[in-house]
Coordinates of C-alpha atoms in Angstrom, one line a residue:
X1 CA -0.4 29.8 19.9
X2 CA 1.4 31.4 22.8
X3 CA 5.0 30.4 23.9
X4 CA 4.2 30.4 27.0
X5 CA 1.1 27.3 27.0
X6 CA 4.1 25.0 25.6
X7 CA 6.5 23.3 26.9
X8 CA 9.5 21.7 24.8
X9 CA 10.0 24.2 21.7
X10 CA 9.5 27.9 20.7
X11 CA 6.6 27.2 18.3
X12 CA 8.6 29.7 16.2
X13 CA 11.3 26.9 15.5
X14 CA 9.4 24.2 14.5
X15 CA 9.3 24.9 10.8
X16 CA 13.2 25.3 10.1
X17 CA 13.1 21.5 10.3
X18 CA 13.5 19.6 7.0
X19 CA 13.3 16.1 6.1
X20 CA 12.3 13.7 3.9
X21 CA 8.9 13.6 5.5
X22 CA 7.7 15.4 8.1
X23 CA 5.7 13.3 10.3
X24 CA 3.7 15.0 13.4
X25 CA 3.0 12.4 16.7
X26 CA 0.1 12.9 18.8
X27 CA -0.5 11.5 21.7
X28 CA -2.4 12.7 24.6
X29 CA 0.2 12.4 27.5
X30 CA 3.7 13.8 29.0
X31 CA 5.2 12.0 26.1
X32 CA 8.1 11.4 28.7
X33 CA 7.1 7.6 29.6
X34 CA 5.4 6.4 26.7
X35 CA 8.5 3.7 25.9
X36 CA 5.4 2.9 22.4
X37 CA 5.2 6.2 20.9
X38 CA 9.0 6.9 21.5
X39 CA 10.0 3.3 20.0
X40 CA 8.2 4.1 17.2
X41 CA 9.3 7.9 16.7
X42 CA 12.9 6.5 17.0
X43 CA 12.7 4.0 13.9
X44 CA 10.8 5.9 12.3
X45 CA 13.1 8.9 12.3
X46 CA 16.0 6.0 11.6
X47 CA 14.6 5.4 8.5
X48 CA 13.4 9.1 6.5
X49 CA 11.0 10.8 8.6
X50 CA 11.6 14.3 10.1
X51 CA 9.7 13.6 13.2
X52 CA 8.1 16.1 15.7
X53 CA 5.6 15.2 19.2
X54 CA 2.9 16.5 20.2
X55 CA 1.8 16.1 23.8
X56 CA 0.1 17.4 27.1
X57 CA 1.5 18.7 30.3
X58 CA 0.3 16.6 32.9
X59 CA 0.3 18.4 36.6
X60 CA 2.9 15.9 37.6
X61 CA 5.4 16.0 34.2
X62 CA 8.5 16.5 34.5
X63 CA 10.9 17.9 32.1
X64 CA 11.2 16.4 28.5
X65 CA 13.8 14.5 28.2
X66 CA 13.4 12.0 25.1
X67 CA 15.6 12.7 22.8
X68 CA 13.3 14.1 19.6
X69 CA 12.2 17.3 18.9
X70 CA 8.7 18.1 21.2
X71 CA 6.5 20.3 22.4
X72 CA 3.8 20.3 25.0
X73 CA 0.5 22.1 25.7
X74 CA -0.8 23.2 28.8
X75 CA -4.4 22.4 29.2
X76 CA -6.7 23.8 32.0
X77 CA -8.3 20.8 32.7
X78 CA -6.5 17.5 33.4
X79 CA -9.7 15.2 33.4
X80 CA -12.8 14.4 32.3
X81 CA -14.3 15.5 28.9
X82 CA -12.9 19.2 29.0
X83 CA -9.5 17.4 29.0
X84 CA -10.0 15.5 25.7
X85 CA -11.6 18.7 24.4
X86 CA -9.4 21.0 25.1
X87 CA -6.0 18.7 24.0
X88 CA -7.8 18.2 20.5
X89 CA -8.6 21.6 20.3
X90 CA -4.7 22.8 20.5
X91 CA -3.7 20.0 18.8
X92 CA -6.1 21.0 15.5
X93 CA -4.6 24.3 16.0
X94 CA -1.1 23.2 15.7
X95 CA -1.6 21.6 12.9
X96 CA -3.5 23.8 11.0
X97 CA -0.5 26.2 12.1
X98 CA 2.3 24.0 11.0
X99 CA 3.6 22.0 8.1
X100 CA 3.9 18.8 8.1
X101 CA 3.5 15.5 5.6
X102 CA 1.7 13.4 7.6
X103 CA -0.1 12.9 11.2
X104 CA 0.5 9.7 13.3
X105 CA -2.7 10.3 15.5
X106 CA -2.3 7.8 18.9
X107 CA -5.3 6.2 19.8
X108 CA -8.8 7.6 20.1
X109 CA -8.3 10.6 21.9
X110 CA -5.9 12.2 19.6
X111 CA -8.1 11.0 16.4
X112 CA -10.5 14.0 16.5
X113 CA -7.8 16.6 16.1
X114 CA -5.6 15.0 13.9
X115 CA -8.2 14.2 11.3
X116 CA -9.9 17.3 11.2
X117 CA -6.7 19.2 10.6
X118 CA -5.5 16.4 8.4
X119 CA -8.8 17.1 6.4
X120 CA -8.3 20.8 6.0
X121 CA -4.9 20.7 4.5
X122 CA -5.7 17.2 2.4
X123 CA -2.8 15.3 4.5
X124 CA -2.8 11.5 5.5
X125 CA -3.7 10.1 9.1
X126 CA -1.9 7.3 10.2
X127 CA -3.7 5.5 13.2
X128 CA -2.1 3.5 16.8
X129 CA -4.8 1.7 18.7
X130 CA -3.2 1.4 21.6
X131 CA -6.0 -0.4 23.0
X132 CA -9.6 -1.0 22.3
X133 CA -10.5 3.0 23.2
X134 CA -14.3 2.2 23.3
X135 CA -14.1 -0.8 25.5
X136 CA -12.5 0.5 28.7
X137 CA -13.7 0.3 32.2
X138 CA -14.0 3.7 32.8
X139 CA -16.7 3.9 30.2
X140 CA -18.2 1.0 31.6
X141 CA -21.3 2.8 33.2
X142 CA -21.1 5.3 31.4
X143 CA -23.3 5.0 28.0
X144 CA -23.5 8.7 26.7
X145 CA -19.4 9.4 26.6
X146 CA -18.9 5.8 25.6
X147 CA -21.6 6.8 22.3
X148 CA -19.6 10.2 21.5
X149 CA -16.3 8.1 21.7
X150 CA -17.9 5.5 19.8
X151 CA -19.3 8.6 17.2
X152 CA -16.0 9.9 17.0
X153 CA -14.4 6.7 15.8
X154 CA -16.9 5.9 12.9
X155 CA -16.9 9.4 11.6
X156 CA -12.5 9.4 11.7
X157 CA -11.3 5.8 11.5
X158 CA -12.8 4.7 8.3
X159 CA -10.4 7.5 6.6
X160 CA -7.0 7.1 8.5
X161 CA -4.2 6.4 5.4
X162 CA -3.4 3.4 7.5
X163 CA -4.1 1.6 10.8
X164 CA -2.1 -0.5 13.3
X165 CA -3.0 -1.9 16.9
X166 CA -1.6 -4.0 19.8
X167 CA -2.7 -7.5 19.1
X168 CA -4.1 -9.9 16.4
X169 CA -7.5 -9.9 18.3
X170 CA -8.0 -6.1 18.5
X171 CA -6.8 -5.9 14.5
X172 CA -9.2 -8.4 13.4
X173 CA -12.2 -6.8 15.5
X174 CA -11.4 -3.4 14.1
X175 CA -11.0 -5.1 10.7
X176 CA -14.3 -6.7 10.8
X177 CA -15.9 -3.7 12.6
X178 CA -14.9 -0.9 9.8
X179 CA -14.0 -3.5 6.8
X180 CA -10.6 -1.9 6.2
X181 CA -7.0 -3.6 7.2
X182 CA -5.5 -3.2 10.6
X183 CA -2.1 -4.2 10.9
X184 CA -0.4 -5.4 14.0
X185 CA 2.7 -3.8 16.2
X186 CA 3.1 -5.2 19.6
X187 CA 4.1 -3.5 22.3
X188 CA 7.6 -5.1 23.0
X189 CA 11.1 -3.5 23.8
X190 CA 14.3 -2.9 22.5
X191 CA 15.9 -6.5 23.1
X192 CA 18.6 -6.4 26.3
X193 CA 21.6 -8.8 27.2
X194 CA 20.6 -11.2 29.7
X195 CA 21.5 -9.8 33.4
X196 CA 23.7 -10.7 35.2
X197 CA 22.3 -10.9 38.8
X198 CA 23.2 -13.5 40.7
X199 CA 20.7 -13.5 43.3
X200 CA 17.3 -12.1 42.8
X201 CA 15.3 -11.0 46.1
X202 CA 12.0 -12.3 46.8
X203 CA 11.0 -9.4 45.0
X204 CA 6.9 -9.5 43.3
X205 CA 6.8 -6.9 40.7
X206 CA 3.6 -4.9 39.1
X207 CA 4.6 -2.4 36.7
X208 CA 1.9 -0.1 34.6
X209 CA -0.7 2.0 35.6
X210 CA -2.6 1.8 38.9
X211 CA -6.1 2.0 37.6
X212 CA -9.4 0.3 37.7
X213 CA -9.6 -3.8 36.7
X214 CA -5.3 -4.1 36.9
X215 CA -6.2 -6.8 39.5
X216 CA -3.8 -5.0 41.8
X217 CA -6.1 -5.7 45.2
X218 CA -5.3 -8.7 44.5
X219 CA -1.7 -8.3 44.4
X220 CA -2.0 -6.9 47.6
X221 CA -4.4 -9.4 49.5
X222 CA -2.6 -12.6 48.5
X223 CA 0.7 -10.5 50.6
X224 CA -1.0 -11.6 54.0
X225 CA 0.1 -15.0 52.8
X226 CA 3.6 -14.4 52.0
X227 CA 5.2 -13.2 54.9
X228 CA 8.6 -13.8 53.1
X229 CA 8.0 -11.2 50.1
X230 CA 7.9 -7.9 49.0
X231 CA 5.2 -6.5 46.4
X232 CA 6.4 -3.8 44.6
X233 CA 4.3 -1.2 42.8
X234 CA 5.9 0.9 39.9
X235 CA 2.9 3.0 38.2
X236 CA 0.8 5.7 39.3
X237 CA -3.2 5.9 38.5
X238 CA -6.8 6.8 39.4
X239 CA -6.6 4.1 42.6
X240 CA -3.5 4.3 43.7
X241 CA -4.9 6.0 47.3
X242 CA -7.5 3.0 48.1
X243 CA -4.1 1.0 47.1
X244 CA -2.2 2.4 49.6
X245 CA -5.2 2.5 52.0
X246 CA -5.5 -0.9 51.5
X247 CA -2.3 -1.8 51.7
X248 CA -1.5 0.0 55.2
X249 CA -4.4 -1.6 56.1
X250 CA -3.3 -5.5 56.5
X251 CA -1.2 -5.6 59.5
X252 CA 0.9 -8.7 58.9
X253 CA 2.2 -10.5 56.1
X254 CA 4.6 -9.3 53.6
X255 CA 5.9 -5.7 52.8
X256 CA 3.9 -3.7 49.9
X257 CA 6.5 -0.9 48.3
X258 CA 4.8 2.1 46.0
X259 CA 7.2 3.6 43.9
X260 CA 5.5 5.9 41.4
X261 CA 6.3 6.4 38.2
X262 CA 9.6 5.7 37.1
X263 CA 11.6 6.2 34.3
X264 CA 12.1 3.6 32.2
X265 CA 16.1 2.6 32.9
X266 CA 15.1 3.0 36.9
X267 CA 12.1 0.8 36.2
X268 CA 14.5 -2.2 34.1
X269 CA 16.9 -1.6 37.0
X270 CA 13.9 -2.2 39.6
X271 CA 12.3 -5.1 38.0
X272 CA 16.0 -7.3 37.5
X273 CA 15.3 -7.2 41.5
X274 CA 12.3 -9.7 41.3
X275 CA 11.4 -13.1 41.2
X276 CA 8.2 -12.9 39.8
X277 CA 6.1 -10.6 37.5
X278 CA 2.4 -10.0 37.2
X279 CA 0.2 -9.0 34.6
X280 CA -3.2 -9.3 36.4
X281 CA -5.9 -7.8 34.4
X282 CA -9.7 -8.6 35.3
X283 CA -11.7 -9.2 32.7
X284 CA -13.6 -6.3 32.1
X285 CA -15.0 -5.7 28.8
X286 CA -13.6 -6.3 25.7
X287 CA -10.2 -3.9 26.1
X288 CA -8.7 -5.9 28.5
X289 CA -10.0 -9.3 28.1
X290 CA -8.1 -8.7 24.7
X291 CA -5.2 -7.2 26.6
X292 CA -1.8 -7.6 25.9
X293 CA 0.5 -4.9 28.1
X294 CA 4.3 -3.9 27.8
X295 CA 5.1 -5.3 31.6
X296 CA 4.6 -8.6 30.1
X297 CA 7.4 -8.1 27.3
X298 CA 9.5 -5.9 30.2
X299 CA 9.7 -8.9 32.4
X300 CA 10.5 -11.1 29.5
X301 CA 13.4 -9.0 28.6
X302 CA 14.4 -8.6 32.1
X303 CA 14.0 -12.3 32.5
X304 CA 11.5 -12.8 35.1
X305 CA 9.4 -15.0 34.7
X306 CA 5.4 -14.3 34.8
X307 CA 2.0 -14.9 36.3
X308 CA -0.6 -13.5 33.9
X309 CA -4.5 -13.4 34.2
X310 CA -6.1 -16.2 32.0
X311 CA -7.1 -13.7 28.9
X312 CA -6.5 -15.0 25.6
X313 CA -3.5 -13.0 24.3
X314 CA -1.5 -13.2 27.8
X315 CA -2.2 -16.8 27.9
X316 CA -0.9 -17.5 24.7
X317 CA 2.5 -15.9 25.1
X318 CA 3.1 -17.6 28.3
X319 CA 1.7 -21.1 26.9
X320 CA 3.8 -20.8 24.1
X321 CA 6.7 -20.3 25.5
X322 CA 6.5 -21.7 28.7
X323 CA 8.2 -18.6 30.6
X324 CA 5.2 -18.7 33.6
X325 CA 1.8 -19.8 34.8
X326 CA -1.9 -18.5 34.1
X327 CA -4.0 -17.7 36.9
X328 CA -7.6 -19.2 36.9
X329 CA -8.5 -18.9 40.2
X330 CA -8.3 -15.6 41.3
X331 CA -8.3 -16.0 45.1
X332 CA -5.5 -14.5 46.9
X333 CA -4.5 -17.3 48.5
X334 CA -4.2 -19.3 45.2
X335 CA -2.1 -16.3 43.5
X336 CA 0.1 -16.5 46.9
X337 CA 0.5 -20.1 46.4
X338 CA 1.0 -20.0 42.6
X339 CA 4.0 -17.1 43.6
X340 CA 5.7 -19.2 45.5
X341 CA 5.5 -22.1 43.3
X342 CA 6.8 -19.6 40.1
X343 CA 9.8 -18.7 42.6
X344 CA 10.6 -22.2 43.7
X345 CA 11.0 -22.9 39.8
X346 CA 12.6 -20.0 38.3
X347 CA 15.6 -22.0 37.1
X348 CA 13.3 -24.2 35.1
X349 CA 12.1 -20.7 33.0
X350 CA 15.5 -19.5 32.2
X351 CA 16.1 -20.7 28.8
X352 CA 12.8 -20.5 27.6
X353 CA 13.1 -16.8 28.8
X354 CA 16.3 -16.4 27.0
X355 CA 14.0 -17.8 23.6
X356 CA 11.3 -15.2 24.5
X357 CA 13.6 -12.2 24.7
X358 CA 15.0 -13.0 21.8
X359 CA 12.4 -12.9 20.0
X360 CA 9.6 -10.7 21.3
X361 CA 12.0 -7.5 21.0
X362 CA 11.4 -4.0 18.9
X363 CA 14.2 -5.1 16.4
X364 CA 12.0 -7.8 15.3
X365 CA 8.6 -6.3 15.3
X366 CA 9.8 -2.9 14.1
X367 CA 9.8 -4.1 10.6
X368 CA 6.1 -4.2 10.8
X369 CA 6.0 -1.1 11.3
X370 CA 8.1 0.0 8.8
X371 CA 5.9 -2.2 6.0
X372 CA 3.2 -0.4 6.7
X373 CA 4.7 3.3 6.8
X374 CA 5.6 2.2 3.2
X375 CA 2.0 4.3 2.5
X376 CA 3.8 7.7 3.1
X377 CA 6.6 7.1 1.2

């Protein structure tokens, strides 16, 4: 493998590192946002793992700057098939060219690589469903690349060392679906002191990815009735130009803000500025009906309170800790009302938010994790 296809690491360096195990992350992205994947490489490398990434320059990625040792191919195609064939490709290549003890393979499309490599030099896979890979939108449609996917994960999963996902609902599908045990890691942060703002603006926040079903037109439409507010838009996608189109479009009511993609201190720093948080996801097919995102647990430990589509596993974090309101009427005016009645509350959210944070937080669930790396030890 050249120097010069990655980014992070002469590929010459990589194997001075020592440790008690060496563990190798893929994941098929920048690596430089993924808050999951670098939660887990940090406890993990807290507690006996010599840890190394694996990721993808994206045309937009900027410089690493994560704080583990990484490296980074360059890919000539940044979509589409070619994309996922090509990242497995290097990735397989790596491997094979490496030493390592074990592969943490990050959902779907970093299984194919991983395991065949793993295969090759008899190592174990462990496996992060980050969602439910078969079951997204943009295979919707599409029934020959959802079957290869859907190949792919019964000829690889069945043989992973060990296998975690999001949410109880996702584990017990796969569990049922390949009759092996799925553990369960949720997405939630690193816990943070409560904030001291003293006057939040009338600030609506939408953090994540601007892609198809977020429920982000919406967001947008239900703006025309609150002339008082400002949407703001942290993420970057496959829509985000018909956002903005449609966003420049309505001529009156309130102000729509796009950000891009933001770190993740100047996206805490951006969300302590609202009232309200949304987590709008349509349901579209198993993945996201079964959906439960980071933003929810961000604006928890930011303590803003939520509005989250009525989907089981959103629902039951806001019903059981009463730090929100479901929407089940997805009209914009209903959202616009149900914003304003979330803001006019807020006050009455605050403690139960200060339970929430405390518990929904990486220092609780990372034990989890920890139990079930117990299979490399």
């Amino acid at each position: 493998m050249h120097k010069a296809k990655l980014d992070g690491l002469n590929v010459l360096q990589i194997s001075i590192f020592a440790g008690m195990k060496r563990l190798i992350i893929a994941v098929n992205n920048d690596l430089n946002t993924d808050q999951r994947v670098l939660r887990i490489a940090g406890t993990l490398s807290a507690n006996g793992f010599d840890v190394f990434l694996f990721g993808r320059i994206a045309p937009n990625s900027k410089s690493l700057s994560i704080g583990h040792k990484a490296v980074r191919a360059r890919l000539m195609a940044h979509k589409g098939m070619m994309l996922y064939i090509l990242f497995n490709w290097r990735l397989f290549w790596f491997l094979m060219s490496h030493k390592y003890d074990a592969v943490l393979s990050n959902d779907l499309d970093s299984l194919v690589g991983s395991s065949l490599a793993s295969f090759f030099k008899h190592k174990p896979v462990v496996y992060d469903s980050h969602e439910y890979f078969t079951e997204l939108p943009e295979l919707a449609g599409r029934p020959f690349k959802r079957w290869i996917w859907l190949v792919a994960e019964r000829m690889f999963l069945p043989y992973v060392k060990a296998s975690y996902t999001v949410c109880k609902s996702l584990a017990d599908i796969y569990s049922e679906k390949y009759g092996r045990p799925f553990g369960v890691v949720r997405n939630v942060p690193y816990s943070l002191p409560k904030p001291a703002v003293a006057d939040r603006r009338n600030v609506v926040m939408y953090q994540g990815a601007l892609n198809l079903g977020r429920g982000i037109e919406l967001m947008i439409d239900a703006m025309k009735y609150l002339p008082e507010c400002e949407l703001v838009i942290a993420g970057s996608g496959d829509v985000e130009a018909d956002l903005r189109k449609r966003a420049s479009s309505q001529t009156e009511g309130g102000k729509v803000v796009f950000l891009g993609r933001l770190s993740p201190d100047e996206l805490h720093k951006k969300t302590l500025e609202a009232k309200v948080g949304l987590s709008l996801e349509e349901d579209l097919g198993l993945n996201y009906h079964y959906a439960l995102p980071n933003k929810l647990f961000d604006y928890i430990q930011a303590r803003v309170p939520v509005i989250v589509a009525d989907l089981p596993e959103m629902r039951n974090i806001v019903q059981t800790y009463k730090i929100g309101e479901v929407l089940t009427d997805r009209s914009p005016q209903n959202l616009a009302n149900m914003i304003r009645k979330v803001m006019g509350g807020s006050g009455a959210y605050s403690d139960n938010l200060e339970t929430a944070s405390a518990q929904l937080c990486w220092e609780n669930e990372s034990a989890k994790l920890l139990d079930i790396y117990q299979c490399l030890k």
